[in-house]
Amino acid sequence: MNIEQLVTDDFNEMINVRRYLHQHPEVSFHEEKTYAYILEALCKLSHFTIREHVGGKGIVAKISNGNGPSIAFRADFDALPIQDQKDVPYKSQNDGVMHACGHDGHTSILLSVARLLNKTYQSINGTVTLIFQFAEEVAPGGARDMVSDGALTGVDKVYGNHLWSPYEQGAVYSRKGALMACPDTFHITVQGKGGHGASPESTIDAIVVMAELIINLQTIISRNVAPTEQAVLTVGKVVAGDTFNIISDSAYCTGTVRTFNPEVKQMIKDAMDREVKGITAAKGATCIFDYIDGYPAVINESEAVDVIDRAAEQAGIPFKETEQLMIGEDFSYYIQHKPGAFFLTAAGKTSKGITAPHHHPLFDFDEQAMIDAVKMFLYILKEEHMYDYPGQPIL
């Protein structure tokens, strides 16, 4: 039996696990039943040692044999506050909560890796650490606290995977250096002076102030950030006013800033502060400006991406270089502390109607992609010279 057959034979169990998790999602920081389900599955594996409540609701499982390297793999398991609108047998049973980003698949993939490593224990030369992480979707996330609580103790390298529906199933994507952005959030409240719409001269119109501010914010990127840098500033929500003939005394907006370069991020943050304070002061209004730092950017180590490339070749899966993505991922905390890389396993399937983007009520992924991801993890271990299967499995 080779790795291909080993993984294929476990596929039905992968599907069962994934669909159970999809039917029973829990939002970030509230993953009680999900935690218990993962823990129960891991406790059935005789060669693993398990550490519970790592950084909160995290689980770290280790399997060791021989004196080879120490490699960590990570999966996240939280869901989103989104209503599942798919018409499928495994539709979410929790109203208003849905696995709309593939974390159910990530968890099923890593539990499959655990089962297969337990079965082929004698083929391991080193230590494999499996990190099951809570709360990736909501800052401050779970990765930071898991790292602080020793999730990477003794680890030489760390790898992570994300099922990616925008790409057609049957390939693996990554890139050296910056892969995913730092996703920051901002909140701006303008306080003016309200009054009747017939007497604007006695007011300070917060809506007018906010409108000018939003227009000026859009020039920060175009006139302050070098064209060779990547940055986004988006105002996603504006709230102001109560009725048609009253000038509002306050206005609120919130949005996001996405960057790769910490210096560019700080420049944008400083420029926003100047614009907010300058425009509101010029109009006689006051303001509150809150800027919330998001996860650091995901910066892949070049050598680790080479390992992913070679593993994909061995697995018979095309490796492709992806563009830089302006989304965020708290996997960045792991590779701030240890060398490693993040890769995307293509999981869309147009022929099956699986085309909805992540965080969409119709999101789904082609479950065949889970086979690709499990094979990738096992071949990464082979490329790291710590897994020599096929051999004689322990049954």
mmCIF file of C-alpha atoms in Angstrom:
data_model
loop_
_atom_site.group_PDB
_atom_site.id
_atom_site.type_symbol
_atom_site.label_atom_id
_atom_site.label_comp_id
_atom_site.label_asym_id
_atom_site.label_seq_id
_atom_site.Cartn_x
_atom_site.Cartn_y
_atom_site.Cartn_z
ATOM 1 C CA MET A 1 0.000 0.000 0.000
ATOM 2 C CA ASN A 2 1.285 3.470 -0.884
ATOM 3 C CA ILE A 3 0.336 6.914 0.487
ATOM 4 C CA GLU A 4 -2.252 7.378 -2.263
ATOM 5 C CA GLN A 5 -4.110 4.231 -1.224
ATOM 6 C CA LEU A 6 -3.637 4.955 2.474
ATOM 7 C CA VAL A 7 -5.341 8.323 2.117
ATOM 8 C CA THR A 8 -8.037 7.114 -0.263
ATOM 9 C CA ASP A 9 -9.027 4.359 2.172
ATOM 10 C CA ASP A 10 -9.616 7.013 4.848
ATOM 11 C CA PHE A 11 -11.747 9.259 2.627
ATOM 12 C CA ASN A 12 -15.140 8.044 3.839
ATOM 13 C CA GLU A 13 -14.163 8.814 7.415
ATOM 14 C CA MET A 14 -12.944 12.261 6.355
ATOM 15 C CA ILE A 15 -16.350 12.930 4.813
ATOM 16 C CA ASN A 16 -18.186 11.704 7.908
ATOM 17 C CA VAL A 17 -16.135 13.948 10.187
ATOM 18 C CA ARG A 18 -16.419 16.972 7.917
ATOM 19 C CA ARG A 19 -20.179 16.650 7.529
ATOM 20 C CA TYR A 20 -20.749 16.154 11.247
ATOM 21 C CA LEU A 21 -18.791 19.322 11.960
ATOM 22 C CA HIS A 22 -20.634 21.183 9.197
ATOM 23 C CA GLN A 23 -23.957 20.247 10.775
ATOM 24 C CA HIS A 24 -22.841 21.340 14.245
ATOM 25 C CA PRO A 25 -20.882 24.602 13.845
ATOM 26 C CA GLU A 26 -19.899 26.895 16.703
ATOM 27 C CA VAL A 27 -18.676 30.482 16.466
ATOM 28 C CA SER A 28 -15.276 31.695 17.638
ATOM 29 C CA PHE A 29 -14.499 31.376 21.344
ATOM 30 C CA HIS A 30 -17.630 29.242 21.871
ATOM 31 C CA GLU A 31 -16.460 25.936 20.375
ATOM 32 C CA GLU A 32 -17.440 23.720 23.302
ATOM 33 C CA LYS A 33 -18.911 20.707 21.480
ATOM 34 C CA THR A 34 -16.422 20.982 18.625
ATOM 35 C CA TYR A 35 -13.555 20.893 21.127
ATOM 36 C CA ALA A 36 -15.027 17.799 22.803
ATOM 37 C CA TYR A 37 -15.547 16.057 19.452
ATOM 38 C CA ILE A 38 -11.925 16.618 18.374
ATOM 39 C CA LEU A 39 -10.603 15.550 21.760
ATOM 40 C CA GLU A 40 -12.639 12.346 21.731
ATOM 41 C CA ALA A 41 -11.329 11.469 18.269
ATOM 42 C CA LEU A 42 -7.717 12.058 19.287
ATOM 43 C CA CYS A 43 -8.019 10.068 22.511
ATOM 44 C CA LYS A 44 -8.741 6.943 20.435
ATOM 45 C CA LEU A 45 -5.244 7.096 18.913
ATOM 46 C CA SER A 46 -2.817 5.104 21.006
ATOM 47 C CA HIS A 47 0.460 6.677 19.895
ATOM 48 C CA PHE A 48 -0.482 10.309 20.532
ATOM 49 C CA THR A 49 0.059 12.388 23.631
ATOM 50 C CA ILE A 50 -2.532 15.108 24.011
ATOM 51 C CA ARG A 51 -2.418 18.476 25.719
ATOM 52 C CA GLU A 52 -5.763 20.125 26.390
ATOM 53 C CA HIS A 53 -6.893 23.746 26.759
ATOM 54 C CA VAL A 54 -3.791 25.170 25.102
ATOM 55 C CA GLY A 55 -4.201 28.943 25.097
ATOM 56 C CA GLY A 56 -7.880 28.451 25.917
ATOM 57 C CA LYS A 57 -9.803 26.013 23.729
ATOM 58 C CA GLY A 58 -6.841 24.712 21.739
ATOM 59 C CA ILE A 59 -5.624 21.114 21.536
ATOM 60 C CA VAL A 60 -2.082 19.977 20.741
ATOM 61 C CA ALA A 61 -1.474 16.328 19.865
ATOM 62 C CA LYS A 62 2.038 14.890 19.419
ATOM 63 C CA ILE A 63 3.280 11.632 17.967
ATOM 64 C CA SER A 64 6.980 10.762 18.250
ATOM 65 C CA ASN A 65 9.217 7.961 17.032
ATOM 66 C CA GLY A 66 12.953 8.197 16.460
ATOM 67 C CA ASN A 67 15.219 11.225 16.641
ATOM 68 C CA GLY A 68 14.324 13.069 13.444
ATOM 69 C CA PRO A 69 12.995 16.619 12.989
ATOM 70 C CA SER A 70 9.955 18.102 14.697
ATOM 71 C CA ILE A 71 7.249 19.397 12.334
ATOM 72 C CA ALA A 72 3.899 20.994 13.256
ATOM 73 C CA PHE A 73 0.677 21.156 11.247
ATOM 74 C CA ARG A 74 -2.219 23.431 12.151
ATOM 75 C CA ALA A 75 -5.995 23.354 11.556
ATOM 76 C CA ASP A 76 -8.664 25.783 12.790
ATOM 77 C CA PHE A 77 -12.174 24.722 13.820
ATOM 78 C CA ASP A 78 -14.420 27.757 14.446
ATOM 79 C CA ALA A 79 -17.436 28.745 12.331
ATOM 80 C CA LEU A 80 -19.100 32.038 11.387
ATOM 81 C CA PRO A 81 -22.353 33.827 12.364
ATOM 82 C CA ILE A 82 -23.888 33.209 8.913
ATOM 83 C CA GLN A 83 -27.135 31.421 8.000
ATOM 84 C CA ASP A 84 -26.455 28.309 5.919
ATOM 85 C CA GLN A 85 -28.570 28.558 2.755
ATOM 86 C CA LYS A 86 -27.295 25.434 0.983
ATOM 87 C CA ASP A 87 -29.723 22.649 0.110
ATOM 88 C CA VAL A 88 -27.546 19.715 1.146
ATOM 89 C CA PRO A 89 -28.015 16.790 3.593
ATOM 90 C CA TYR A 90 -25.237 18.140 5.818
ATOM 91 C CA LYS A 91 -26.661 21.671 6.120
ATOM 92 C CA SER A 92 -25.974 23.417 9.424
ATOM 93 C CA GLN A 93 -28.413 22.502 12.196
ATOM 94 C CA ASN A 94 -27.449 25.560 14.271
ATOM 95 C CA ASP A 95 -29.549 28.532 13.238
ATOM 96 C CA GLY A 96 -27.464 31.511 12.178
ATOM 97 C CA VAL A 97 -24.137 29.651 12.420
ATOM 98 C CA MET A 98 -22.262 28.075 9.533
ATOM 99 C CA HIS A 99 -18.893 26.709 8.486
ATOM 100 C CA ALA A 100 -18.561 29.213 5.656
ATOM 101 C CA CYS A 101 -14.767 29.161 5.385
ATOM 102 C CA GLY A 102 -13.785 25.492 5.281
ATOM 103 C CA HIS A 103 -12.617 25.060 8.867
ATOM 104 C CA ASP A 104 -14.727 21.906 9.163
ATOM 105 C CA GLY A 105 -12.643 20.534 6.305
ATOM 106 C CA HIS A 106 -9.384 21.685 7.868
ATOM 107 C CA THR A 107 -10.223 19.811 11.062
ATOM 108 C CA SER A 108 -11.286 16.672 9.204
ATOM 109 C CA ILE A 109 -8.041 16.792 7.216
ATOM 110 C CA LEU A 110 -5.845 17.019 10.299
ATOM 111 C CA LEU A 111 -7.774 14.291 12.111
ATOM 112 C CA SER A 112 -7.198 12.095 9.046
ATOM 113 C CA VAL A 113 -3.477 12.878 9.235
ATOM 114 C CA ALA A 114 -3.606 11.858 12.914
ATOM 115 C CA ARG A 115 -5.318 8.553 12.163
ATOM 116 C CA LEU A 116 -2.915 7.703 9.350
ATOM 117 C CA LEU A 117 0.196 8.597 11.342
ATOM 118 C CA ASN A 118 -1.081 6.509 14.237
ATOM 119 C CA LYS A 119 -1.593 3.583 11.867
ATOM 120 C CA THR A 120 1.877 3.961 10.289
ATOM 121 C CA TYR A 121 3.675 4.919 13.502
ATOM 122 C CA GLN A 122 6.809 2.880 12.696
ATOM 123 C CA SER A 123 7.363 4.949 9.537
ATOM 124 C CA ILE A 124 7.863 8.157 11.547
ATOM 125 C CA ASN A 125 11.336 9.402 12.388
ATOM 126 C CA GLY A 126 10.873 12.454 14.584
ATOM 127 C CA THR A 127 7.925 14.282 16.136
ATOM 128 C CA VAL A 128 4.743 15.473 14.450
ATOM 129 C CA THR A 129 2.735 18.095 16.335
ATOM 130 C CA LEU A 130 -0.884 18.609 15.326
ATOM 131 C CA ILE A 131 -2.349 21.960 16.403
ATOM 132 C CA PHE A 132 -6.142 22.219 16.558
ATOM 133 C CA GLN A 133 -6.895 25.909 16.927
ATOM 134 C CA PHE A 134 -9.997 27.727 18.073
ATOM 135 C CA ALA A 135 -11.166 31.208 17.014
ATOM 136 C CA GLU A 136 -9.330 32.030 13.809
ATOM 137 C CA GLU A 137 -12.170 34.190 12.530
ATOM 138 C CA VAL A 138 -12.346 36.818 15.292
ATOM 139 C CA ALA A 139 -9.444 38.955 16.526
ATOM 140 C CA PRO A 140 -7.385 38.531 18.628
ATOM 141 C CA GLY A 141 -7.817 34.944 17.430
ATOM 142 C CA GLY A 142 -6.596 31.745 18.990
ATOM 143 C CA ALA A 143 -3.145 31.381 17.412
ATOM 144 C CA ARG A 144 -1.450 34.076 19.469
ATOM 145 C CA ASP A 145 -2.546 32.578 22.773
ATOM 146 C CA MET A 146 -1.728 29.038 21.669
ATOM 147 C CA VAL A 147 1.794 30.113 20.722
ATOM 148 C CA SER A 148 2.179 31.925 24.056
ATOM 149 C CA ASP A 149 1.026 28.753 25.823
ATOM 150 C CA GLY A 150 3.713 26.623 24.199
ATOM 151 C CA ALA A 151 1.982 25.102 21.177
ATOM 152 C CA LEU A 152 5.267 25.310 19.245
ATOM 153 C CA THR A 153 7.555 24.055 22.019
ATOM 154 C CA GLY A 154 10.222 21.849 20.467
ATOM 155 C CA VAL A 155 8.934 22.435 16.923
ATOM 156 C CA ASP A 156 11.423 23.067 14.101
ATOM 157 C CA LYS A 157 8.966 24.060 11.352
ATOM 158 C CA VAL A 158 5.226 24.679 11.042
ATOM 159 C CA TYR A 159 2.906 24.309 8.048
ATOM 160 C CA GLY A 160 -0.740 25.200 7.522
ATOM 161 C CA ASN A 161 -3.366 24.614 4.852
ATOM 162 C CA HIS A 162 -6.505 26.449 3.754
ATOM 163 C CA LEU A 163 -9.116 24.932 1.457
ATOM 164 C CA TRP A 164 -9.673 27.583 -1.215
ATOM 165 C CA SER A 165 -12.898 27.581 -3.231
ATOM 166 C CA PRO A 166 -11.922 30.339 -5.731
ATOM 167 C CA TYR A 167 -9.447 27.874 -7.278
ATOM 168 C CA GLU A 168 -10.613 24.752 -9.131
ATOM 169 C CA GLN A 169 -9.925 21.540 -7.227
ATOM 170 C CA GLY A 170 -6.847 19.588 -8.271
ATOM 171 C CA ALA A 171 -3.979 21.975 -7.502
ATOM 172 C CA VAL A 172 -2.017 23.481 -4.630
ATOM 173 C CA TYR A 173 -1.103 27.174 -4.406
ATOM 174 C CA SER A 174 1.418 29.126 -2.375
ATOM 175 C CA ARG A 175 4.146 31.725 -2.807
ATOM 176 C CA LYS A 176 7.413 32.749 -1.196
ATOM 177 C CA GLY A 177 7.331 35.808 1.026
ATOM 178 C CA ALA A 178 4.131 37.797 1.555
ATOM 179 C CA LEU A 179 1.051 35.639 0.983
ATOM 180 C CA MET A 180 -1.756 37.198 3.062
ATOM 181 C CA ALA A 181 -2.165 40.730 4.375
ATOM 182 C CA CYS A 182 -2.441 42.297 7.801
ATOM 183 C CA PRO A 183 -6.203 43.028 8.198
ATOM 184 C CA ASP A 184 -6.800 46.047 10.455
ATOM 185 C CA THR A 185 -10.136 47.586 11.458
ATOM 186 C CA PHE A 186 -11.045 51.201 12.153
ATOM 187 C CA HIS A 187 -14.021 53.011 13.688
ATOM 188 C CA ILE A 188 -14.665 56.747 13.297
ATOM 189 C CA THR A 189 -17.359 58.732 15.094
ATOM 190 C CA VAL A 190 -17.947 62.390 14.175
ATOM 191 C CA GLN A 191 -19.797 64.537 16.696
ATOM 192 C CA GLY A 192 -21.338 67.729 15.365
ATOM 193 C CA LYS A 193 -24.407 69.755 16.330
ATOM 194 C CA GLY A 194 -27.843 68.721 15.132
ATOM 195 C CA GLY A 195 -30.813 70.814 14.191
ATOM 196 C CA HIS A 196 -33.674 71.311 11.772
ATOM 197 C CA GLY A 197 -32.968 70.912 8.082
ATOM 198 C CA ALA A 198 -34.534 74.329 7.462
ATOM 199 C CA SER A 199 -31.906 76.059 9.641
ATOM 200 C CA PRO A 200 -28.519 74.589 8.667
ATOM 201 C CA GLU A 201 -26.680 77.756 9.742
ATOM 202 C CA SER A 202 -27.158 76.836 13.397
ATOM 203 C CA THR A 203 -25.776 73.310 13.037
ATOM 204 C CA ILE A 204 -22.567 71.407 12.461
ATOM 205 C CA ASP A 205 -23.679 68.761 9.984
ATOM 206 C CA ALA A 206 -21.992 65.499 10.966
ATOM 207 C CA ILE A 207 -23.029 63.842 7.694
ATOM 208 C CA VAL A 208 -21.309 66.520 5.601
ATOM 209 C CA VAL A 209 -18.176 66.228 7.750
ATOM 210 C CA MET A 210 -18.210 62.436 7.410
ATOM 211 C CA ALA A 211 -18.715 62.647 3.635
ATOM 212 C CA GLU A 212 -15.688 64.909 3.216
ATOM 213 C CA LEU A 213 -13.664 62.674 5.493
ATOM 214 C CA ILE A 214 -14.488 59.507 3.529
ATOM 215 C CA ILE A 215 -13.508 61.152 0.244
ATOM 216 C CA ASN A 216 -10.203 62.327 1.714
ATOM 217 C CA LEU A 217 -9.453 58.901 3.181
ATOM 218 C CA GLN A 218 -9.597 57.433 -0.331
ATOM 219 C CA THR A 219 -6.646 59.586 -1.399
ATOM 220 C CA ILE A 220 -4.342 58.197 1.296
ATOM 221 C CA ILE A 221 -3.588 55.076 -0.737
ATOM 222 C CA SER A 222 -3.459 56.772 -4.146
ATOM 223 C CA ARG A 223 -1.257 59.672 -3.051
ATOM 224 C CA ASN A 224 0.802 58.334 -0.144
ATOM 225 C CA VAL A 225 1.521 54.666 -0.872
ATOM 226 C CA ALA A 226 4.114 53.810 -3.520
ATOM 227 C CA PRO A 227 2.663 51.956 -6.518
ATOM 228 C CA THR A 228 5.083 49.100 -5.805
ATOM 229 C CA GLU A 229 3.431 48.481 -2.412
ATOM 230 C CA GLN A 230 0.127 46.703 -1.824
ATOM 231 C CA ALA A 231 -2.464 48.445 0.369
ATOM 232 C CA VAL A 232 -6.238 48.758 0.638
ATOM 233 C CA LEU A 233 -8.404 51.181 2.618
ATOM 234 C CA THR A 234 -12.131 50.447 2.531
ATOM 235 C CA VAL A 235 -15.017 52.139 4.330
ATOM 236 C CA GLY A 236 -17.579 49.375 4.592
ATOM 237 C CA LYS A 237 -20.331 50.857 6.744
ATOM 238 C CA VAL A 238 -21.733 54.352 7.409
ATOM 239 C CA VAL A 239 -24.487 55.152 9.917
ATOM 240 C CA ALA A 240 -26.028 58.609 10.364
ATOM 241 C CA GLY A 241 -29.325 60.412 10.679
ATOM 242 C CA ASP A 242 -32.841 59.550 11.821
ATOM 243 C CA THR A 243 -35.224 61.292 9.437
ATOM 244 C CA PHE A 244 -35.383 63.355 6.249
ATOM 245 C CA ASN A 245 -35.604 66.881 7.691
ATOM 246 C CA ILE A 246 -33.236 66.749 10.655
ATOM 247 C CA ILE A 247 -29.525 67.461 10.410
ATOM 248 C CA SER A 248 -27.734 64.712 12.280
ATOM 249 C CA ASP A 249 -25.516 65.589 15.198
ATOM 250 C CA SER A 250 -23.369 62.475 14.759
ATOM 251 C CA ALA A 251 -22.121 60.079 12.098
ATOM 252 C CA TYR A 252 -20.243 56.796 12.317
ATOM 253 C CA CYS A 253 -18.236 54.723 9.874
ATOM 254 C CA THR A 254 -16.144 51.595 10.062
ATOM 255 C CA GLY A 255 -13.838 49.880 7.613
ATOM 256 C CA THR A 256 -10.606 48.026 7.070
ATOM 257 C CA VAL A 257 -6.979 48.646 6.093
ATOM 258 C CA ARG A 258 -4.995 45.820 4.467
ATOM 259 C CA THR A 259 -1.200 45.938 4.130
ATOM 260 C CA PHE A 260 1.878 43.713 3.932
ATOM 261 C CA ASN A 261 4.575 46.189 4.960
ATOM 262 C CA PRO A 262 4.477 47.332 8.629
ATOM 263 C CA GLU A 263 5.949 50.701 7.648
ATOM 264 C CA VAL A 264 3.214 51.272 5.072
ATOM 265 C CA LYS A 265 0.620 50.286 7.657
ATOM 266 C CA GLN A 266 1.950 52.821 10.151
ATOM 267 C CA MET A 267 2.044 55.544 7.503
ATOM 268 C CA ILE A 268 -1.614 54.905 6.616
ATOM 269 C CA LYS A 269 -2.595 54.860 10.279
ATOM 270 C CA ASP A 270 -0.839 58.209 10.892
ATOM 271 C CA ALA A 271 -2.346 59.768 7.740
ATOM 272 C CA MET A 272 -5.837 58.674 8.776
ATOM 273 C CA ASP A 273 -5.336 60.218 12.199
ATOM 274 C CA ARG A 274 -4.309 63.528 10.614
ATOM 275 C CA GLU A 275 -7.258 63.535 8.219
ATOM 276 C CA VAL A 276 -9.812 62.701 10.902
ATOM 277 C CA LYS A 277 -8.546 65.310 13.337
ATOM 278 C CA GLY A 278 -7.907 67.978 10.699
ATOM 279 C CA ILE A 279 -11.253 67.788 8.897
ATOM 280 C CA THR A 280 -13.368 67.585 12.026
ATOM 281 C CA ALA A 281 -11.494 70.467 13.640
ATOM 282 C CA ALA A 282 -11.860 72.609 10.520
ATOM 283 C CA LYS A 283 -15.622 72.061 10.564
ATOM 284 C CA GLY A 284 -15.994 72.677 14.295
ATOM 285 C CA ALA A 285 -16.822 69.054 15.062
ATOM 286 C CA THR A 286 -15.131 66.549 17.354
ATOM 287 C CA CYS A 287 -14.229 62.946 16.671
ATOM 288 C CA ILE A 288 -13.306 59.559 18.081
ATOM 289 C CA PHE A 289 -10.882 57.511 15.977
ATOM 290 C CA ASP A 290 -10.214 53.897 16.960
ATOM 291 C CA TYR A 291 -7.695 51.872 14.949
ATOM 292 C CA ILE A 292 -7.525 48.171 15.815
ATOM 293 C CA ASP A 293 -4.493 46.180 14.711
ATOM 294 C CA GLY A 294 -5.336 42.874 13.030
ATOM 295 C CA TYR A 295 -3.269 39.736 12.545
ATOM 296 C CA PRO A 296 0.240 40.204 11.180
ATOM 297 C CA ALA A 297 0.749 39.474 7.500
ATOM 298 C CA VAL A 298 1.451 35.858 6.517
ATOM 299 C CA ILE A 299 5.057 35.858 5.291
ATOM 300 C CA ASN A 300 6.133 32.438 4.039
ATOM 301 C CA GLU A 301 9.696 31.213 4.416
ATOM 302 C CA SER A 302 11.179 30.463 0.992
ATOM 303 C CA GLU A 303 12.671 27.079 1.899
ATOM 304 C CA ALA A 304 9.365 25.903 3.386
ATOM 305 C CA VAL A 305 7.564 26.853 0.154
ATOM 306 C CA ASP A 306 10.147 24.795 -1.743
ATOM 307 C CA VAL A 307 9.208 21.837 0.472
ATOM 308 C CA ILE A 308 5.527 22.382 -0.381
ATOM 309 C CA ASP A 309 6.397 22.535 -4.083
ATOM 310 C CA ARG A 310 8.360 19.258 -3.938
ATOM 311 C CA ALA A 311 5.661 17.583 -1.822
ATOM 312 C CA ALA A 312 3.028 18.526 -4.406
ATOM 313 C CA GLU A 313 5.170 17.033 -7.162
ATOM 314 C CA GLN A 314 5.544 13.781 -5.210
ATOM 315 C CA ALA A 315 1.799 13.743 -4.542
ATOM 316 C CA GLY A 316 1.032 14.246 -8.233
ATOM 317 C CA ILE A 317 -0.735 17.560 -7.575
ATOM 318 C CA PRO A 318 0.162 20.615 -9.700
ATOM 319 C CA PHE A 319 1.816 23.389 -7.691
ATOM 320 C CA LYS A 320 0.997 26.939 -8.760
ATOM 321 C CA GLU A 321 2.130 30.322 -7.476
ATOM 322 C CA THR A 322 -0.770 32.367 -6.181
ATOM 323 C CA GLU A 323 -1.025 36.139 -6.223
ATOM 324 C CA GLN A 324 -0.787 38.052 -2.961
ATOM 325 C CA LEU A 325 -4.116 37.931 -1.135
ATOM 326 C CA MET A 326 -5.479 40.893 0.842
ATOM 327 C CA ILE A 327 -7.293 38.634 3.315
ATOM 328 C CA GLY A 328 -5.952 37.954 6.815
ATOM 329 C CA GLU A 329 -5.019 34.740 8.657
ATOM 330 C CA ASP A 330 -3.716 34.315 12.195
ATOM 331 C CA PHE A 331 -1.464 31.464 11.038
ATOM 332 C CA SER A 332 0.954 34.387 10.807
ATOM 333 C CA TYR A 333 1.627 34.133 14.547
ATOM 334 C CA TYR A 334 3.047 30.623 14.137
ATOM 335 C CA ILE A 335 5.509 31.597 11.417
ATOM 336 C CA GLN A 336 6.558 34.668 13.365
ATOM 337 C CA HIS A 337 8.023 32.221 15.885
ATOM 338 C CA LYS A 338 9.109 29.271 13.732
ATOM 339 C CA PRO A 339 10.081 28.838 10.070
ATOM 340 C CA GLY A 340 7.231 27.596 7.953
ATOM 341 C CA ALA A 341 4.672 28.290 5.258
ATOM 342 C CA PHE A 342 0.980 28.351 4.470
ATOM 343 C CA PHE A 343 -0.546 26.821 1.337
ATOM 344 C CA LEU A 344 -3.940 26.821 -0.361
ATOM 345 C CA THR A 345 -5.549 23.579 -1.474
ATOM 346 C CA ALA A 346 -7.832 24.347 -4.412
ATOM 347 C CA ALA A 347 -11.368 23.280 -3.481
ATOM 348 C CA GLY A 348 -13.846 24.822 -5.946
ATOM 349 C CA LYS A 349 -15.662 22.734 -8.552
ATOM 350 C CA THR A 350 -17.629 24.541 -11.237
ATOM 351 C CA SER A 351 -19.152 21.333 -12.586
ATOM 352 C CA LYS A 352 -20.696 20.666 -9.166
ATOM 353 C CA GLY A 353 -21.882 24.249 -8.705
ATOM 354 C CA ILE A 354 -19.296 24.878 -5.979
ATOM 355 C CA THR A 355 -18.450 28.462 -6.837
ATOM 356 C CA ALA A 356 -19.609 30.596 -3.878
ATOM 357 C CA PRO A 357 -16.831 32.600 -2.207
ATOM 358 C CA HIS A 358 -15.721 32.199 1.373
ATOM 359 C CA HIS A 359 -18.007 33.753 4.032
ATOM 360 C CA HIS A 360 -21.016 33.378 1.718
ATOM 361 C CA PRO A 361 -24.291 31.674 2.799
ATOM 362 C CA LEU A 362 -23.907 29.199 -0.084
ATOM 363 C CA PHE A 363 -20.235 28.419 0.560
ATOM 364 C CA ASP A 364 -19.141 24.827 0.108
ATOM 365 C CA PHE A 365 -16.047 22.994 -1.119
ATOM 366 C CA ASP A 366 -15.317 19.883 -3.163
ATOM 367 C CA GLU A 367 -14.593 17.191 -0.582
ATOM 368 C CA GLN A 368 -12.084 15.585 -2.966
ATOM 369 C CA ALA A 369 -9.805 18.466 -1.988
ATOM 370 C CA MET A 370 -9.444 16.901 1.460
ATOM 371 C CA ILE A 371 -7.596 13.978 -0.140
ATOM 372 C CA ASP A 372 -5.196 16.445 -1.756
ATOM 373 C CA ALA A 373 -4.550 18.213 1.558
ATOM 374 C CA VAL A 374 -3.920 15.013 3.547
ATOM 375 C CA LYS A 375 -1.524 13.794 0.867
ATOM 376 C CA MET A 376 0.254 17.156 1.000
ATOM 377 C CA PHE A 377 0.827 16.915 4.735
ATOM 378 C CA LEU A 378 2.183 13.362 4.492
ATOM 379 C CA TYR A 379 4.462 14.212 1.573
ATOM 380 C CA ILE A 380 5.708 17.301 3.433
ATOM 381 C CA LEU A 381 6.821 14.908 6.173
ATOM 382 C CA LYS A 382 8.579 12.786 3.559
ATOM 383 C CA GLU A 383 10.303 15.860 2.130
ATOM 384 C CA GLU A 384 11.385 16.788 5.654
ATOM 385 C CA HIS A 385 13.018 13.321 5.902
ATOM 386 C CA MET A 386 10.897 12.127 8.801
ATOM 387 C CA TYR A 387 8.357 9.773 7.233
ATOM 388 C CA ASP A 388 9.355 6.725 5.176
ATOM 389 C CA TYR A 389 5.980 5.130 4.465
ATOM 390 C CA PRO A 390 5.220 2.784 2.722
ATOM 391 C CA GLY A 391 6.410 0.349 5.312
ATOM 392 C CA GLN A 392 4.760 -2.172 7.594
ATOM 393 C CA PRO A 393 1.834 -0.363 9.240
ATOM 394 C CA ILE A 394 0.788 -0.919 12.819
ATOM 395 C CA LEU A 395 -2.826 -2.100 12.722
#
